[in-house]
PDB file of C-alpha atoms in Angstrom:
ATOM      1  CA  MET A   1       6.388 -28.247  25.080  1.00 94.00           C
ATOM      2  CA  LYS A   2       3.524 -26.160  23.666  1.00 92.00           C
ATOM      3  CA  THR A   3       0.280 -27.652  22.486  1.00 95.00           C
ATOM      4  CA  PRO A   4      -1.808 -26.376  19.567  1.00 92.00           C
ATOM      5  CA  HIS A   5      -4.157 -24.883  22.159  1.00 93.00           C
ATOM      6  CA  ASP A   6      -1.209 -22.981  23.687  1.00 95.00           C
ATOM      7  CA  LEU A   7      -0.320 -21.572  20.257  1.00 93.00           C
ATOM      8  CA  VAL A   8      -3.891 -20.432  19.658  1.00 94.00           C
ATOM      9  CA  LEU A   9      -4.102 -18.773  23.083  1.00 93.00           C
ATOM     10  CA  ALA A  10      -0.816 -16.963  22.436  1.00 94.00           C
ATOM     11  CA  ALA A  11      -2.007 -15.812  18.999  1.00 95.00           C
ATOM     12  CA  LYS A  12      -5.257 -14.511  20.448  1.00 94.00           C
ATOM     13  CA  GLN A  13      -3.234 -12.302  22.789  1.00 94.00           C
ATOM     14  CA  THR A  14      -1.673 -10.527  19.804  1.00 94.00           C
ATOM     15  CA  VAL A  15      -4.541 -10.207  17.309  1.00 95.00           C
ATOM     16  CA  LEU A  16      -7.775  -8.262  17.242  1.00 95.00           C
ATOM     17  CA  GLU A  17     -10.799 -10.520  17.668  1.00 97.00           C
ATOM     18  CA  ILE A  18     -14.091  -9.027  16.563  1.00 97.00           C
ATOM     19  CA  PRO A  19     -17.109  -9.942  18.735  1.00 98.00           C
ATOM     20  CA  ILE A  20     -19.753 -11.718  16.667  1.00 98.00           C
ATOM     21  CA  ASP A  21     -22.334  -8.957  17.186  1.00 97.00           C
ATOM     22  CA  LYS A  22     -19.939  -6.421  15.636  1.00 98.00           C
ATOM     23  CA  ALA A  23     -18.678  -8.690  12.851  1.00 98.00           C
ATOM     24  CA  PRO A  24     -21.140  -7.642  10.095  1.00 97.00           C
ATOM     25  CA  ALA A  25     -20.282  -3.949  10.545  1.00 97.00           C
ATOM     26  CA  VAL A  26     -16.531  -4.615  10.580  1.00 96.00           C
ATOM     27  CA  ILE A  27     -16.771  -6.839   7.502  1.00 97.00           C
ATOM     28  CA  ALA A  28     -18.681  -4.113   5.657  1.00 97.00           C
ATOM     29  CA  GLN A  29     -15.788  -1.717   6.261  1.00 96.00           C
ATOM     30  CA  ASN A  30     -13.039  -4.148   5.262  1.00 96.00           C
ATOM     31  CA  ASP A  31     -11.317  -4.747   1.943  1.00 97.00           C
ATOM     32  CA  VAL A  32     -11.351  -8.523   2.104  1.00 97.00           C
ATOM     33  CA  LEU A  33     -13.001 -11.304   4.109  1.00 98.00           C
ATOM     34  CA  ILE A  34     -11.062 -14.563   4.041  1.00 98.00           C
ATOM     35  CA  ASP A  35     -12.284 -18.006   5.037  1.00 98.00           C
ATOM     36  CA  VAL A  36      -9.196 -19.987   6.116  1.00 98.00           C
ATOM     37  CA  ARG A  37     -11.003 -23.306   6.556  1.00 98.00           C
ATOM     38  CA  GLU A  38     -10.450 -26.258   4.251  1.00 96.00           C
ATOM     39  CA  ALA A  39     -12.070 -26.255   0.802  1.00 95.00           C
ATOM     40  CA  GLU A  40     -14.731 -28.779   1.813  1.00 95.00           C
ATOM     41  CA  GLU A  41     -15.754 -26.613   4.758  1.00 96.00           C
ATOM     42  CA  PHE A  42     -15.994 -23.540   2.536  1.00 96.00           C
ATOM     43  CA  GLN A  43     -18.103 -25.414  -0.020  1.00 94.00           C
ATOM     44  CA  SER A  44     -20.564 -26.531   2.649  1.00 95.00           C
ATOM     45  CA  GLY A  45     -21.325 -22.896   3.516  1.00 96.00           C
ATOM     46  CA  HIS A  46     -19.486 -19.623   4.081  1.00 97.00           C
ATOM     47  CA  LEU A  47     -20.006 -16.000   5.052  1.00 98.00           C
ATOM     48  CA  PRO A  48     -21.405 -13.782   2.280  1.00 97.00           C
ATOM     49  CA  GLY A  49     -18.628 -12.190   0.252  1.00 96.00           C
ATOM     50  CA  ALA A  50     -15.882 -14.393   1.655  1.00 97.00           C
ATOM     51  CA  ILE A  51     -13.064 -15.700  -0.478  1.00 96.00           C
ATOM     52  CA  HIS A  52     -11.364 -18.981   0.286  1.00 97.00           C
ATOM     53  CA  MET A  53      -7.680 -19.271   1.165  1.00 97.00           C
ATOM     54  CA  SER A  54      -6.986 -22.265   3.373  1.00 97.00           C
ATOM     55  CA  ARG A  55      -4.667 -21.782   6.310  1.00 96.00           C
ATOM     56  CA  GLY A  56      -1.898 -23.781   4.673  1.00 94.00           C
ATOM     57  CA  MET A  57      -1.807 -21.579   1.576  1.00 95.00           C
ATOM     58  CA  LEU A  58      -2.895 -18.167   2.881  1.00 97.00           C
ATOM     59  CA  GLU A  59       0.465 -16.407   2.974  1.00 96.00           C
ATOM     60  CA  PHE A  60       1.477 -17.781  -0.426  1.00 96.00           C
ATOM     61  CA  LYS A  61      -1.805 -16.810  -2.103  1.00 96.00           C
ATOM     62  CA  LEU A  62      -1.701 -13.282  -0.683  1.00 95.00           C
ATOM     63  CA  ALA A  63       1.906 -12.818  -1.771  1.00 93.00           C
ATOM     64  CA  ALA A  64       1.211 -14.129  -5.278  1.00 96.00           C
ATOM     65  CA  ASN A  65      -1.797 -11.898  -5.974  1.00 95.00           C
ATOM     66  CA  PRO A  66      -1.069  -8.178  -6.536  1.00 96.00           C
ATOM     67  CA  GLN A  67      -4.631  -7.377  -5.427  1.00 96.00           C
ATOM     68  CA  TYR A  68      -3.772  -8.536  -1.887  1.00 96.00           C
ATOM     69  CA  GLN A  69      -0.174  -7.386  -1.487  1.00 94.00           C
ATOM     70  CA  SER A  70      -0.813  -3.955   0.034  1.00 95.00           C
ATOM     71  CA  ARG A  71       0.017  -4.111   3.716  1.00 96.00           C
ATOM     72  CA  ASP A  72      -2.680  -1.489   4.363  1.00 96.00           C
ATOM     73  CA  LEU A  73      -5.547  -3.783   3.378  1.00 97.00           C
ATOM     74  CA  LYS A  74      -8.254  -4.203   5.978  1.00 98.00           C
ATOM     75  CA  ILE A  75      -8.525  -7.984   6.321  1.00 98.00           C
ATOM     76  CA  THR A  76     -10.913 -10.068   8.399  1.00 98.00           C
ATOM     77  CA  LEU A  77     -10.313 -13.793   8.766  1.00 98.00           C
ATOM     78  CA  TYR A  78     -12.476 -16.587  10.081  1.00 98.00           C
ATOM     79  CA  CYS A  79     -12.460 -20.345  10.488  1.00 98.00           C
ATOM     80  CA  LYS A  80     -14.811 -22.761  12.251  1.00 98.00           C
ATOM     81  CA  THR A  81     -14.332 -21.583  15.839  1.00 97.00           C
ATOM     82  CA  SER A  82     -11.546 -18.932  15.612  1.00 96.00           C
ATOM     83  CA  GLY A  83      -8.339 -20.863  16.387  1.00 97.00           C
ATOM     84  CA  ARG A  84      -6.986 -21.193  12.841  1.00 97.00           C
ATOM     85  CA  ALA A  85      -8.044 -17.628  12.064  1.00 98.00           C
ATOM     86  CA  ALA A  86      -6.111 -16.306  15.071  1.00 97.00           C
ATOM     87  CA  LEU A  87      -2.994 -18.178  13.962  1.00 97.00           C
ATOM     88  CA  CYS A  88      -3.410 -16.802  10.441  1.00 97.00           C
ATOM     89  CA  ALA A  89      -3.946 -13.255  11.699  1.00 97.00           C
ATOM     90  CA  GLN A  90      -0.767 -13.504  13.734  1.00 97.00           C
ATOM     91  CA  SER A  91       1.119 -14.716  10.677  1.00 97.00           C
ATOM     92  CA  LEU A  92      -0.204 -11.860   8.520  1.00 97.00           C
ATOM     93  CA  LYS A  93       0.808  -9.359  11.182  1.00 96.00           C
ATOM     94  CA  GLU A  94       4.313 -10.828  11.056  1.00 95.00           C
ATOM     95  CA  MET A  95       4.246 -10.324   7.267  1.00 96.00           C
ATOM     96  CA  GLY A  96       3.527  -6.636   7.832  1.00 97.00           C
ATOM     97  CA  TYR A  97      -0.232  -6.451   7.319  1.00 97.00           C
ATOM     98  CA  SER A  98      -1.356  -3.782   9.744  1.00 95.00           C
ATOM     99  CA  HIS A  99      -5.176  -4.078   9.702  1.00 97.00           C
ATOM    100  CA  VAL A 100      -5.944  -7.730  10.388  1.00 97.00           C
ATOM    101  CA  SER A 101      -8.716  -9.094  12.568  1.00 97.00           C
ATOM    102  CA  SER A 102     -10.430 -12.408  13.168  1.00 97.00           C
ATOM    103  CA  ILE A 103     -14.011 -13.178  14.086  1.00 98.00           C
ATOM    104  CA  ALA A 104     -14.398 -14.441  17.657  1.00 97.00           C
ATOM    105  CA  GLY A 105     -16.146 -17.805  17.570  1.00 97.00           C
ATOM    106  CA  GLY A 106     -15.732 -18.097  13.800  1.00 98.00           C
ATOM    107  CA  PHE A 107     -18.265 -19.659  11.450  1.00 98.00           C
ATOM    108  CA  ASP A 108     -19.999 -21.492  14.284  1.00 98.00           C
ATOM    109  CA  ALA A 109     -20.684 -18.218  16.132  1.00 98.00           C
ATOM    110  CA  TRP A 110     -21.868 -16.597  12.887  1.00 98.00           C
ATOM    111  CA  GLN A 111     -24.415 -19.365  12.354  1.00 97.00           C
ATOM    112  CA  ALA A 112     -25.486 -19.380  16.007  1.00 97.00           C
ATOM    113  CA  ALA A 113     -26.147 -15.627  15.749  1.00 97.00           C
ATOM    114  CA  GLY A 114     -28.532 -16.338  12.891  1.00 97.00           C
ATOM    115  CA  PHE A 115     -26.564 -14.447  10.244  1.00 97.00           C
ATOM    116  CA  HIS A 116     -26.900 -15.411   6.577  1.00 95.00           C
ATOM    117  CA  VAL A 117     -24.694 -18.189   5.204  1.00 97.00           C
ATOM    118  CA  GLU A 118     -24.037 -18.634   1.486  1.00 95.00           C
ATOM    119  CA  LYS A 119     -24.190 -22.163   0.162  1.00 89.00           C
ATOM    120  CA  PRO A 120     -23.279 -23.166  -3.372  1.00 79.00           C
ATOM    121  CA  VAL A 121     -26.188 -24.205  -5.514  1.00 74.00           C
ATOM    122  CA  ALA A 122     -25.859 -27.679  -6.960  1.00 69.00           C
ATOM    123  CA  PRO A 123     -26.344 -27.811 -10.726  1.00 72.00           C
ATOM    124  CA  SER A 124     -29.649 -29.147 -11.939  1.00 73.00           C
ATOM    125  CA  PHE A 125     -29.648 -31.690 -14.733  1.00 76.00           C
ATOM    126  CA  ASP A 126     -33.412 -31.680 -15.274  1.00 70.00           C
TER     127      ASP A 126
END
């Protein structure tokens, strides 16, 4: 019986993982950067320019939006540490997307590298 860890390791064998030091350059060349974490995680901080599509809804949201249906899109995915993103990248490859990558180490590695994180600004009622 496979564990979730086994599934992640298998996915990482089939998808392109971008080293954190190369991530900003790759993102700049891509069409879309997708945060596949949960909504609460995204709201607490995310990579600049990222859109949110949680892992559970990713395939459905891409399929439903004409802007994201081209299988030639250059897509980079990330999550907290890279496991969910690898599983998502594998799934998108199976759907026929040909230019999919994930960020090695995910959001945690991005922060540890000192890269900018966007955080929503709370409304002021003063």
